[in-house]
GROMACS .gro file of C-alpha atoms in nm:
model
  380
    1THR     CA    1  28.214   5.556  16.022
    2ILE     CA    2  28.481   5.814  15.945
    3TYR     CA    3  28.326   6.156  15.985
    4PHE     CA    4  28.460   6.501  15.904
    5PRO     CA    5  28.215   6.770  16.018
    6SER     CA    6  28.143   7.043  15.768
    7LEU     CA    7  28.248   7.371  15.925
    8ARG     CA    8  28.117   7.595  15.646
    9LEU     CA    9  28.427   7.808  15.627
   10THR     CA   10  28.464   8.136  15.449
   11ILE     CA   11  28.792   8.296  15.344
   12PHE     CA   12  28.873   8.626  15.506
   13GLN     CA   13  29.174   8.840  15.586
   14GLN     CA   14  29.283   9.141  15.786
   15GLN     CA   15  29.500   9.428  15.674
   16ILE     CA   16  29.710   9.590  15.946
   17MET     CA   17  29.847   9.936  15.886
   18LYS     CA   18  30.199  10.043  15.968
   19SER     CA   19  30.283  10.030  16.341
   20GLN     CA   20  30.573  10.143  16.555
   21SER     CA   21  30.756   9.813  16.540
   22LEU     CA   22  30.625   9.607  16.245
   23SER     CA   23  30.451   9.668  15.916
   24PHE     CA   24  30.184   9.412  15.827
   25HIS     CA   25  30.025   9.393  15.484
   26PHE     CA   26  29.723   9.177  15.416
   27VAL     CA   27  29.783   8.936  15.703
   28PRO     CA   28  29.510   8.670  15.710
   29LYS     CA   29  29.301   8.700  16.026
   30HIS     CA   30  29.352   8.342  16.141
   31LEU     CA   31  29.730   8.395  16.136
   32LEU     CA   32  29.701   8.729  16.311
   33LEU     CA   33  29.496   8.572  16.589
   34LEU     CA   34  29.762   8.309  16.635
   35ILE     CA   35  30.042   8.565  16.638
   36CYS     CA   36  29.861   8.783  16.893
   37CYS     CA   37  29.774   8.501  17.128
   38PHE     CA   38  30.139   8.395  17.150
   39SER     CA   39  30.266   8.749  17.211
   40SER     CA   40  30.383   8.767  17.572
   41SER     CA   41  30.307   9.136  17.607
   42SER     CA   42  30.135   9.421  17.433
   43ASN     CA   43  30.474   9.565  17.335
   44THR     CA   44  30.562   9.266  17.116
   45ILE     CA   45  30.336   9.373  16.831
   46LYS     CA   46  30.175   9.716  16.829
   47PHE     CA   47  29.879   9.790  16.608
   48THR     CA   48  29.739  10.132  16.533
   49GLU     CA   49  29.452  10.046  16.302
   50ALA     CA   50  29.275   9.727  16.193
   51ILE     CA   51  29.084   9.709  15.867
   52PHE     CA   52  28.904   9.390  15.779
   53THR     CA   53  28.815   9.289  15.430
   54LYS     CA   54  28.483   9.169  15.307
   55ARG     CA   55  28.317   8.833  15.276
   56PRO     CA   56  28.273   8.714  14.918
   57LYS     CA   57  27.923   8.617  14.813
   58THR     CA   58  27.841   8.371  14.539
   59GLY     CA   59  27.803   8.550  14.209
   60ASP     CA   60  27.921   8.885  14.346
   61ALA     CA   61  28.211   9.017  14.143
   62SER     CA   62  28.289   9.295  14.392
   63PRO     CA   63  28.172   9.162  14.728
   64SER     CA   64  28.144   9.386  15.031
   65LEU     CA   65  27.993   9.389  15.377
   66PRO     CA   66  27.860   9.707  15.533
   67SER     CA   67  28.028   9.855  15.837
   68LEU     CA   68  27.870   9.748  16.161
   69GLU     CA   69  27.698  10.015  16.361
   70ARG     CA   70  27.829   9.995  16.715
   71PRO     CA   71  27.575   9.953  16.998
   72SER     CA   72  27.421  10.272  17.131
   73LEU     CA   73  27.559  10.188  17.476
   74VAL     CA   74  27.913  10.204  17.335
   75GLN     CA   75  27.852  10.512  17.122
   76LYS     CA   76  27.706  10.706  17.415
   77ALA     CA   77  27.995  10.616  17.647
   78LEU     CA   78  28.249  10.720  17.385
   79GLU     CA   79  28.071  11.052  17.326
   80THR     CA   80  28.040  11.135  17.697
   81ASN     CA   81  28.365  10.970  17.807
   82GLY     CA   82  28.161  10.756  18.044
   83CYS     CA   83  28.217  10.406  18.175
   84ILE     CA   84  28.135  10.077  18.007
   85TYR     CA   85  28.077   9.732  18.150
   86TYR     CA   86  28.251   9.466  17.946
   87PHE     CA   87  28.182   9.094  17.977
   88GLY     CA   88  28.491   8.881  17.918
   89LEU     CA   89  28.451   8.507  17.878
   90GLY     CA   90  28.773   8.386  17.718
   91SER     CA   91  29.132   8.485  17.787
   92ASN     CA   92  29.004   8.821  17.915
   93MET     CA   93  28.887   8.648  18.233
   94SER     CA   94  29.252   8.672  18.334
   95ARG     CA   95  29.321   9.012  18.489
   96THR     CA   96  29.685   9.010  18.377
   97LYS     CA   97  29.593   8.922  18.018
   98LEU     CA   98  29.328   9.194  18.007
   99GLU     CA   99  29.551   9.463  18.156
  100ASN     CA  100  29.811   9.402  17.885
  101ARG     CA  101  29.580   9.384  17.583
  102SER     CA  102  29.631   9.746  17.486
  103VAL     CA  103  29.745   9.785  17.125
  104CYS     CA  104  29.928  10.110  17.197
  105GLY     CA  105  30.157   9.971  17.468
  106THR     CA  106  29.981  10.140  17.762
  107LYS     CA  107  29.834   9.937  18.044
  108ILE     CA  108  29.455   9.905  18.062
  109ASN     CA  109  29.318  10.042  18.389
  110ILE     CA  110  29.051   9.810  18.532
  111GLN     CA  111  28.812   9.998  18.760
  112SER     CA  112  28.641   9.684  18.887
  113MET     CA  113  28.636   9.317  18.795
  114GLU     CA  114  28.398   9.055  18.933
  115ALA     CA  115  28.236   8.725  18.847
  116ALA     CA  116  27.903   8.739  18.664
  117VAL     CA  117  27.669   8.525  18.456
  118VAL     CA  118  27.488   8.600  18.129
  119PRO     CA  119  27.170   8.394  18.075
  120ASN     CA  120  27.070   8.253  17.736
  121TYR     CA  121  27.426   8.262  17.602
  122ARG     CA  122  27.708   8.011  17.603
  123LEU     CA  123  28.085   8.002  17.581
  124ALA     CA  124  28.167   7.906  17.222
  125PHE     CA  125  28.498   7.829  17.056
  126ASN     CA  126  28.365   7.904  16.709
  127MET     CA  127  28.595   8.193  16.618
  128ARG     CA  128  28.794   8.046  16.331
  129GLY     CA  129  29.160   7.990  16.419
  130PHE     CA  130  29.438   7.791  16.255
  131PRO     CA  131  29.429   7.411  16.298
  132PRO     CA  132  29.581   7.206  16.439
  133LEU     CA  133  29.759   7.446  16.678
  134GLU     CA  134  29.472   7.685  16.755
  135PRO     CA  135  29.151   7.559  16.588
  136GLY     CA  136  28.912   7.803  16.754
  137MET     CA  137  28.892   8.107  16.982
  138GLY     CA  138  28.630   8.216  17.236
  139SER     CA  139  28.303   8.389  17.150
  140LEU     CA  140  27.967   8.453  17.316
  141GLU     CA  141  27.698   8.261  17.132
  142PRO     CA  142  27.319   8.278  17.194
  143THR     CA  143  27.157   7.951  17.300
  144SER     CA  144  26.803   8.056  17.212
  145PRO     CA  145  26.694   8.083  16.847
  146THR     CA  146  26.742   8.460  16.854
  147GLY     CA  147  26.925   8.528  17.177
  148ARG     CA  148  26.761   8.866  17.203
  149ASP     CA  149  26.486   9.076  17.359
  150ASP     CA  150  26.221   8.964  17.600
  151ASP     CA  151  26.379   8.636  17.709
  152THR     CA  152  26.313   8.568  18.076
  153THR     CA  153  26.555   8.357  18.273
  154THR     CA  154  26.575   8.248  18.634
  155THR     CA  155  26.923   8.219  18.779
  156GLU     CA  156  26.953   8.105  19.140
  157GLY     CA  157  26.627   8.258  19.246
  158THR     CA  158  26.672   8.580  19.053
  159THR     CA  159  26.427   8.636  18.770
  160THR     CA  160  26.563   8.871  18.509
  161THR     CA  161  26.396   9.000  18.196
  162LEU     CA  162  26.670   9.033  17.942
  163GLN     CA  163  26.689   9.338  17.725
  164GLN     CA  164  26.949   9.224  17.483
  165GLU     CA  165  27.044   9.447  17.192
  166SER     CA  166  26.995   9.204  16.907
  167SER     CA  167  27.276   9.108  16.679
  168SER     CA  168  27.251   9.183  16.314
  169ASN     CA  169  27.354   8.824  16.247
  170ASP     CA  170  27.119   8.626  16.471
  171ALA     CA  171  27.026   8.397  16.185
  172PHE     CA  172  27.368   8.234  16.202
  173GLY     CA  173  27.444   7.986  16.478
  174SER     CA  174  27.690   7.715  16.569
  175LYS     CA  175  27.682   7.386  16.754
  176PRO     CA  176  27.870   7.331  17.080
  177LEU     CA  177  28.118   7.049  17.115
  178HIS     CA  178  28.049   7.021  17.488
  179SER     CA  179  27.760   7.195  17.667
  180TYR     CA  180  27.739   7.343  18.014
  181MET     CA  181  27.455   7.206  18.228
  182HIS     CA  182  27.279   7.544  18.250
  183ASN     CA  183  27.165   7.782  17.979
  184GLU     CA  184  27.415   8.053  18.071
  185CYS     CA  185  27.772   8.173  18.039
  186HIS     CA  186  27.996   8.271  18.330
  187GLY     CA  187  28.278   8.518  18.305
  188ALA     CA  188  28.429   8.849  18.413
  189LEU     CA  189  28.221   9.164  18.445
  190VAL     CA  190  28.473   9.444  18.399
  191LYS     CA  191  28.413   9.815  18.447
  192LEU     CA  192  28.629  10.028  18.219
  193SER     CA  193  28.651  10.386  18.109
  194ALA     CA  194  28.541  10.445  17.750
  195GLU     CA  195  28.903  10.502  17.653
  196ASP     CA  196  29.023  10.177  17.809
  197TYR     CA  197  28.732   9.982  17.664
  198GLU     CA  198  28.827  10.111  17.321
  199LYS     CA  199  29.178   9.974  17.375
  200VAL     CA  200  29.030   9.632  17.452
  201ALA     CA  201  28.800   9.651  17.149
  202ARG     CA  202  29.084   9.749  16.917
  203SER     CA  203  29.295   9.460  17.044
  204GLU     CA  204  29.010   9.235  16.926
  205GLY     CA  205  28.993   9.410  16.589
  206VAL     CA  206  28.677   9.609  16.672
  207SER     CA  207  28.675   9.984  16.617
  208ALA     CA  208  28.490  10.260  16.435
  209GLU     CA  209  28.738  10.228  16.145
  210ALA     CA  210  28.702   9.851  16.107
  211THR     CA  211  28.484   9.784  15.803
  212ASN     CA  212  28.452   9.409  15.853
  213PRO     CA  213  28.589   9.290  16.188
  214GLY     CA  214  28.595   8.932  16.306
  215TYR     CA  215  28.396   9.017  16.619
  216GLU     CA  216  28.079   9.218  16.662
  217GLU     CA  217  27.978   9.394  16.983
  218ILE     CA  218  27.654   9.278  17.142
  219VAL     CA  219  27.482   9.410  17.453
  220VAL     CA  220  27.381   9.151  17.713
  221THR     CA  221  27.243   9.153  18.066
  222ALA     CA  222  27.514   9.043  18.309
  223ILE     CA  223  27.413   8.931  18.658
  224PRO     CA  224  27.692   8.971  18.919
  225TYR     CA  225  27.756   8.685  19.160
  226ASP     CA  226  27.713   8.938  19.440
  227THR     CA  227  27.337   8.932  19.503
  228ASN     CA  228  27.354   9.285  19.646
  229ARG     CA  229  27.446   9.418  19.304
  230PRO     CA  230  27.181   9.462  19.032
  231PRO     CA  231  27.212   9.324  18.677
  232VAL     CA  232  27.386   9.558  18.435
  233GLN     CA  233  27.398   9.602  18.059
  234ALA     CA  234  27.741   9.492  17.938
  235VAL     CA  235  27.917   9.470  17.603
  236ALA     CA  236  28.042   9.131  17.488
  237LEU     CA  237  28.199   9.004  17.168
  238ARG     CA  238  28.048   8.750  16.929
  239ALA     CA  239  28.215   8.601  16.623
  240ARG     CA  240  28.064   8.730  16.299
  241PRO     CA  241  27.934   8.486  16.036
  242HIS     CA  242  28.234   8.511  15.804
  243VAL     CA  243  28.464   8.379  16.080
  244ARG     CA  244  28.209   8.173  16.271
  245LEU     CA  245  28.247   7.799  16.241
  246TYR     CA  246  27.938   7.585  16.199
  247GLN     CA  247  28.053   7.363  16.487
  248ASP     CA  248  28.290   7.440  16.772
  249PRO     CA  249  28.632   7.281  16.729
  250CYS     CA  250  28.846   7.185  17.027
  251PRO     CA  251  29.033   7.478  17.181
  252SER     CA  252  29.405   7.433  17.229
  253VAL     CA  253  29.545   7.322  17.563
  254ARG     CA  254  29.722   7.656  17.589
  255TYR     CA  255  29.404   7.855  17.537
  256MET     CA  256  29.196   7.640  17.771
  257ASN     CA  257  29.459   7.670  18.044
  258ILE     CA  258  29.425   8.048  18.028
  259LEU     CA  259  29.048   8.016  18.069
  260LYS     CA  260  29.080   7.778  18.364
  261GLU     CA  261  29.332   8.004  18.535
  262GLY     CA  262  29.106   8.305  18.482
  263ALA     CA  263  28.801   8.116  18.612
  264GLN     CA  264  28.989   8.013  18.923
  265GLU     CA  265  29.121   8.366  18.975
  266LEU     CA  266  28.768   8.508  18.942
  267GLY     CA  267  28.622   8.247  19.172
  268LEU     CA  268  28.367   8.121  18.920
  269LYS     CA  269  28.129   7.855  19.045
  270PRO     CA  270  28.282   7.510  19.090
  271CYS     CA  271  28.034   7.354  18.847
  272TYR     CA  272  28.144   7.596  18.575
  273GLN     CA  273  28.509   7.533  18.648
  274ASP     CA  274  28.435   7.161  18.622
  275PHE     CA  275  28.277   7.229  18.283
  276LEU     CA  276  28.599   7.396  18.167
  277GLN     CA  277  28.806   7.109  18.307
  278GLN     CA  278  28.596   6.853  18.124
  279HIS     CA  279  28.580   7.037  17.791
  280PRO     CA  280  28.770   6.852  17.516
  281VAL     CA  281  29.094   7.014  17.408
  282GLN     CA  282  29.299   6.970  17.094
  283VAL     CA  283  29.565   6.704  17.142
  284ASN     CA  284  29.826   6.668  16.869
  285SER     CA  285  30.107   6.419  16.829
  286ASN     CA  286  30.466   6.544  16.856
  287ILE     CA  287  30.520   6.505  16.483
  288LEU     CA  288  30.203   6.691  16.385
  289ARG     CA  289  30.273   6.969  16.635
  290LYS     CA  290  30.623   7.028  16.497
  291LEU     CA  291  30.502   7.018  16.138
  292ALA     CA  292  30.239   7.279  16.225
  293VAL     CA  293  30.492   7.508  16.391
  294LEU     CA  294  30.734   7.494  16.097
  295ASN     CA  295  30.448   7.540  15.853
  296LEU     CA  296  30.335   7.849  16.042
  297VAL     CA  297  30.682   7.999  16.010
  298TRP     CA  298  30.659   7.961  15.633
  299THR     CA  299  30.294   8.070  15.611
  300VAL     CA  300  30.356   8.393  15.801
  301LEU     CA  301  30.649   8.467  15.571
  302VAL     CA  302  30.457   8.419  15.246
  303SER     CA  303  30.149   8.597  15.383
  304TYR     CA  304  30.293   8.933  15.480
  305ARG     CA  305  30.650   8.934  15.350
  306LEU     CA  306  30.579   8.798  15.004
  307LYS     CA  307  30.213   8.906  15.006
  308MET     CA  308  30.103   8.565  14.878
  309ARG     CA  309  29.807   8.551  15.114
  310PHE     CA  310  29.614   8.310  14.893
  311VAL     CA  311  29.851   8.033  15.007
  312SER     CA  312  29.746   8.052  15.371
  313ARG     CA  313  29.379   8.102  15.284
  314ILE     CA  314  29.369   7.791  15.069
  315GLN     CA  315  29.567   7.593  15.322
  316SER     CA  316  29.340   7.697  15.608
  317TRP     CA  317  29.032   7.597  15.411
  318VAL     CA  318  29.179   7.257  15.326
  319LEU     CA  319  29.293   7.196  15.684
  320PHE     CA  320  28.943   7.248  15.818
  321GLN     CA  321  28.803   7.005  15.563
  322VAL     CA  322  29.006   6.724  15.719
  323TYR     CA  323  28.987   6.849  16.077
  324VAL     CA  324  28.814   6.643  16.343
  325PRO     CA  325  28.809   6.732  16.715
  326SER     CA  326  29.014   6.526  16.958
  327SER     CA  327  28.687   6.394  17.098
  328ALA     CA  328  28.612   6.210  16.770
  329ASN     CA  329  28.657   5.836  16.730
  330ARG     CA  330  29.009   5.696  16.702
  331VAL     CA  331  28.990   5.601  16.333
  332SER     CA  332  28.877   5.950  16.235
  333ARG     CA  333  29.151   6.109  16.443
  334ILE     CA  334  29.423   5.893  16.287
  335LEU     CA  335  29.304   5.958  15.933
  336SER     CA  336  29.267   6.330  16.005
  337GLU     CA  337  29.622   6.348  16.142
  338ILE     CA  338  29.764   6.171  15.837
  339LEU     CA  339  29.584   6.402  15.595
  340THR     CA  340  29.672   6.711  15.802
  341SER     CA  341  30.039   6.610  15.805
  342LEU     CA  342  30.039   6.572  15.428
  343ILE     CA  343  29.887   6.919  15.389
  344LEU     CA  344  30.137   7.076  15.628
  345PHE     CA  345  30.448   6.898  15.499
  346PRO     CA  346  30.535   7.128  15.202
  347GLY     CA  347  30.508   7.441  15.418
  348SER     CA  348  30.690   7.284  15.710
  349PHE     CA  349  30.974   7.175  15.481
  350MET     CA  350  31.021   7.534  15.365
  351GLY     CA  351  30.967   7.665  15.718
  352MET     CA  352  31.250   7.447  15.844
  353PHE     CA  353  31.500   7.638  15.629
  354VAL     CA  354  31.348   7.975  15.717
  355PHE     CA  355  31.365   7.896  16.087
  356ALA     CA  356  31.726   7.778  16.056
  357ILE     CA  357  31.821   8.111  15.897
  358MET     CA  358  31.634   8.304  16.169
  359HIS     CA  359  31.811   8.102  16.435
  360MET     CA  360  32.157   8.160  16.286
  361THR     CA  361  32.097   8.534  16.244
  362GLY     CA  362  31.925   8.576  16.581
  363SER     CA  363  31.618   8.728  16.419
  364ILE     CA  364  31.347   8.504  16.566
  365PRO     CA  365  31.047   8.725  16.661
  366PRO     CA  366  30.945   8.715  17.031
  367PHE     CA  367  30.602   8.566  16.958
  368MET     CA  368  30.768   8.284  16.764
  369LYS     CA  369  30.995   8.204  17.055
  370VAL     CA  370  30.692   8.173  17.283
  371MET     CA  371  30.509   7.959  17.026
  372ILE     CA  372  30.804   7.723  16.990
  373ASP     CA  373  30.841   7.694  17.366
  374GLN     CA  374  30.472   7.605  17.404
  375HIS     CA  375  30.416   7.382  17.102
  376TRP     CA  376  30.746   7.258  16.970
  377HIS     CA  377  30.859   7.134  17.309
  378GLY     CA  378  30.517   7.002  17.398
  379LYS     CA  379  30.443   7.252  17.679
  380SER     CA  380  30.095   7.331  17.550
   0.00000   0.00000   0.00000
């Protein structure tokens, strides 16, 4: 049986205001995520403000989503200039990556960083990306029906009553592609000043000015590996429904390598590192990978240079309709790759000429050079 899982996608975009080095206008979020993740440093692209648009609802002529109220833990720390514990589970498990996430070009000062576990949540890759290069990004997803207050979990002899600050979107969930053996998520417990935490949050598109960000802040109970340290309330990021896929896709090899390096650096438990090693990753053929890279060149151009953002939104939606994870059966993978190649071909054909012009004029952006090195030459 040839099976294409329904991912229940919703179109969304992000508008980036004028920065010191680039001016972005109505850049779709999935493209912006891809651009940011390939940027080798925080100085490559500098953002000063992120404003997310709203999720359309059926029959709503002027759709809008209300601004999210930030958790009281975050608000209090910002008002008093106190410290915040942040739980990083994706690329932010890497100290180097986290230190250079600042959107204003200044280094983030990490006061402490240690391994910790959050019960009743899992590592999800359900933050909508751009297939087939980066199908999904990391998010913290509840494993219980609500993932909130009064759950009691025992972790290695330590019984903890969770006092989670419930998400406003608990009704929405997603299915894992590969599950960890325990009902918990391991990651980095990071202590930051309120100012530095805000830099991290802004780099993820979360701020007081963001009207509809891709991530929402949730408060979870993080238990340090060090048994001499008590559990603490920490802020983590969860994908919001309008960017949350119904089922986790495969993360890219590039993204998963960052997670594995961060897990090893943190000294996460061997069983969790094994889980990351065994998790399926997106494997693309050389032809498909090159088509996707050239298509991205064209898509970025039409999205923020020509302001024809509907092109990338439609293409992204169609790509996910034919997407299957690399763990699917061989027939489904072959058919998916053929259909994906056909969808990408028009954009890649145009992107080939755009890239040739950039190459001749020496105007290839730094992030694009990194992307080509990692995907075009098969180093992902």
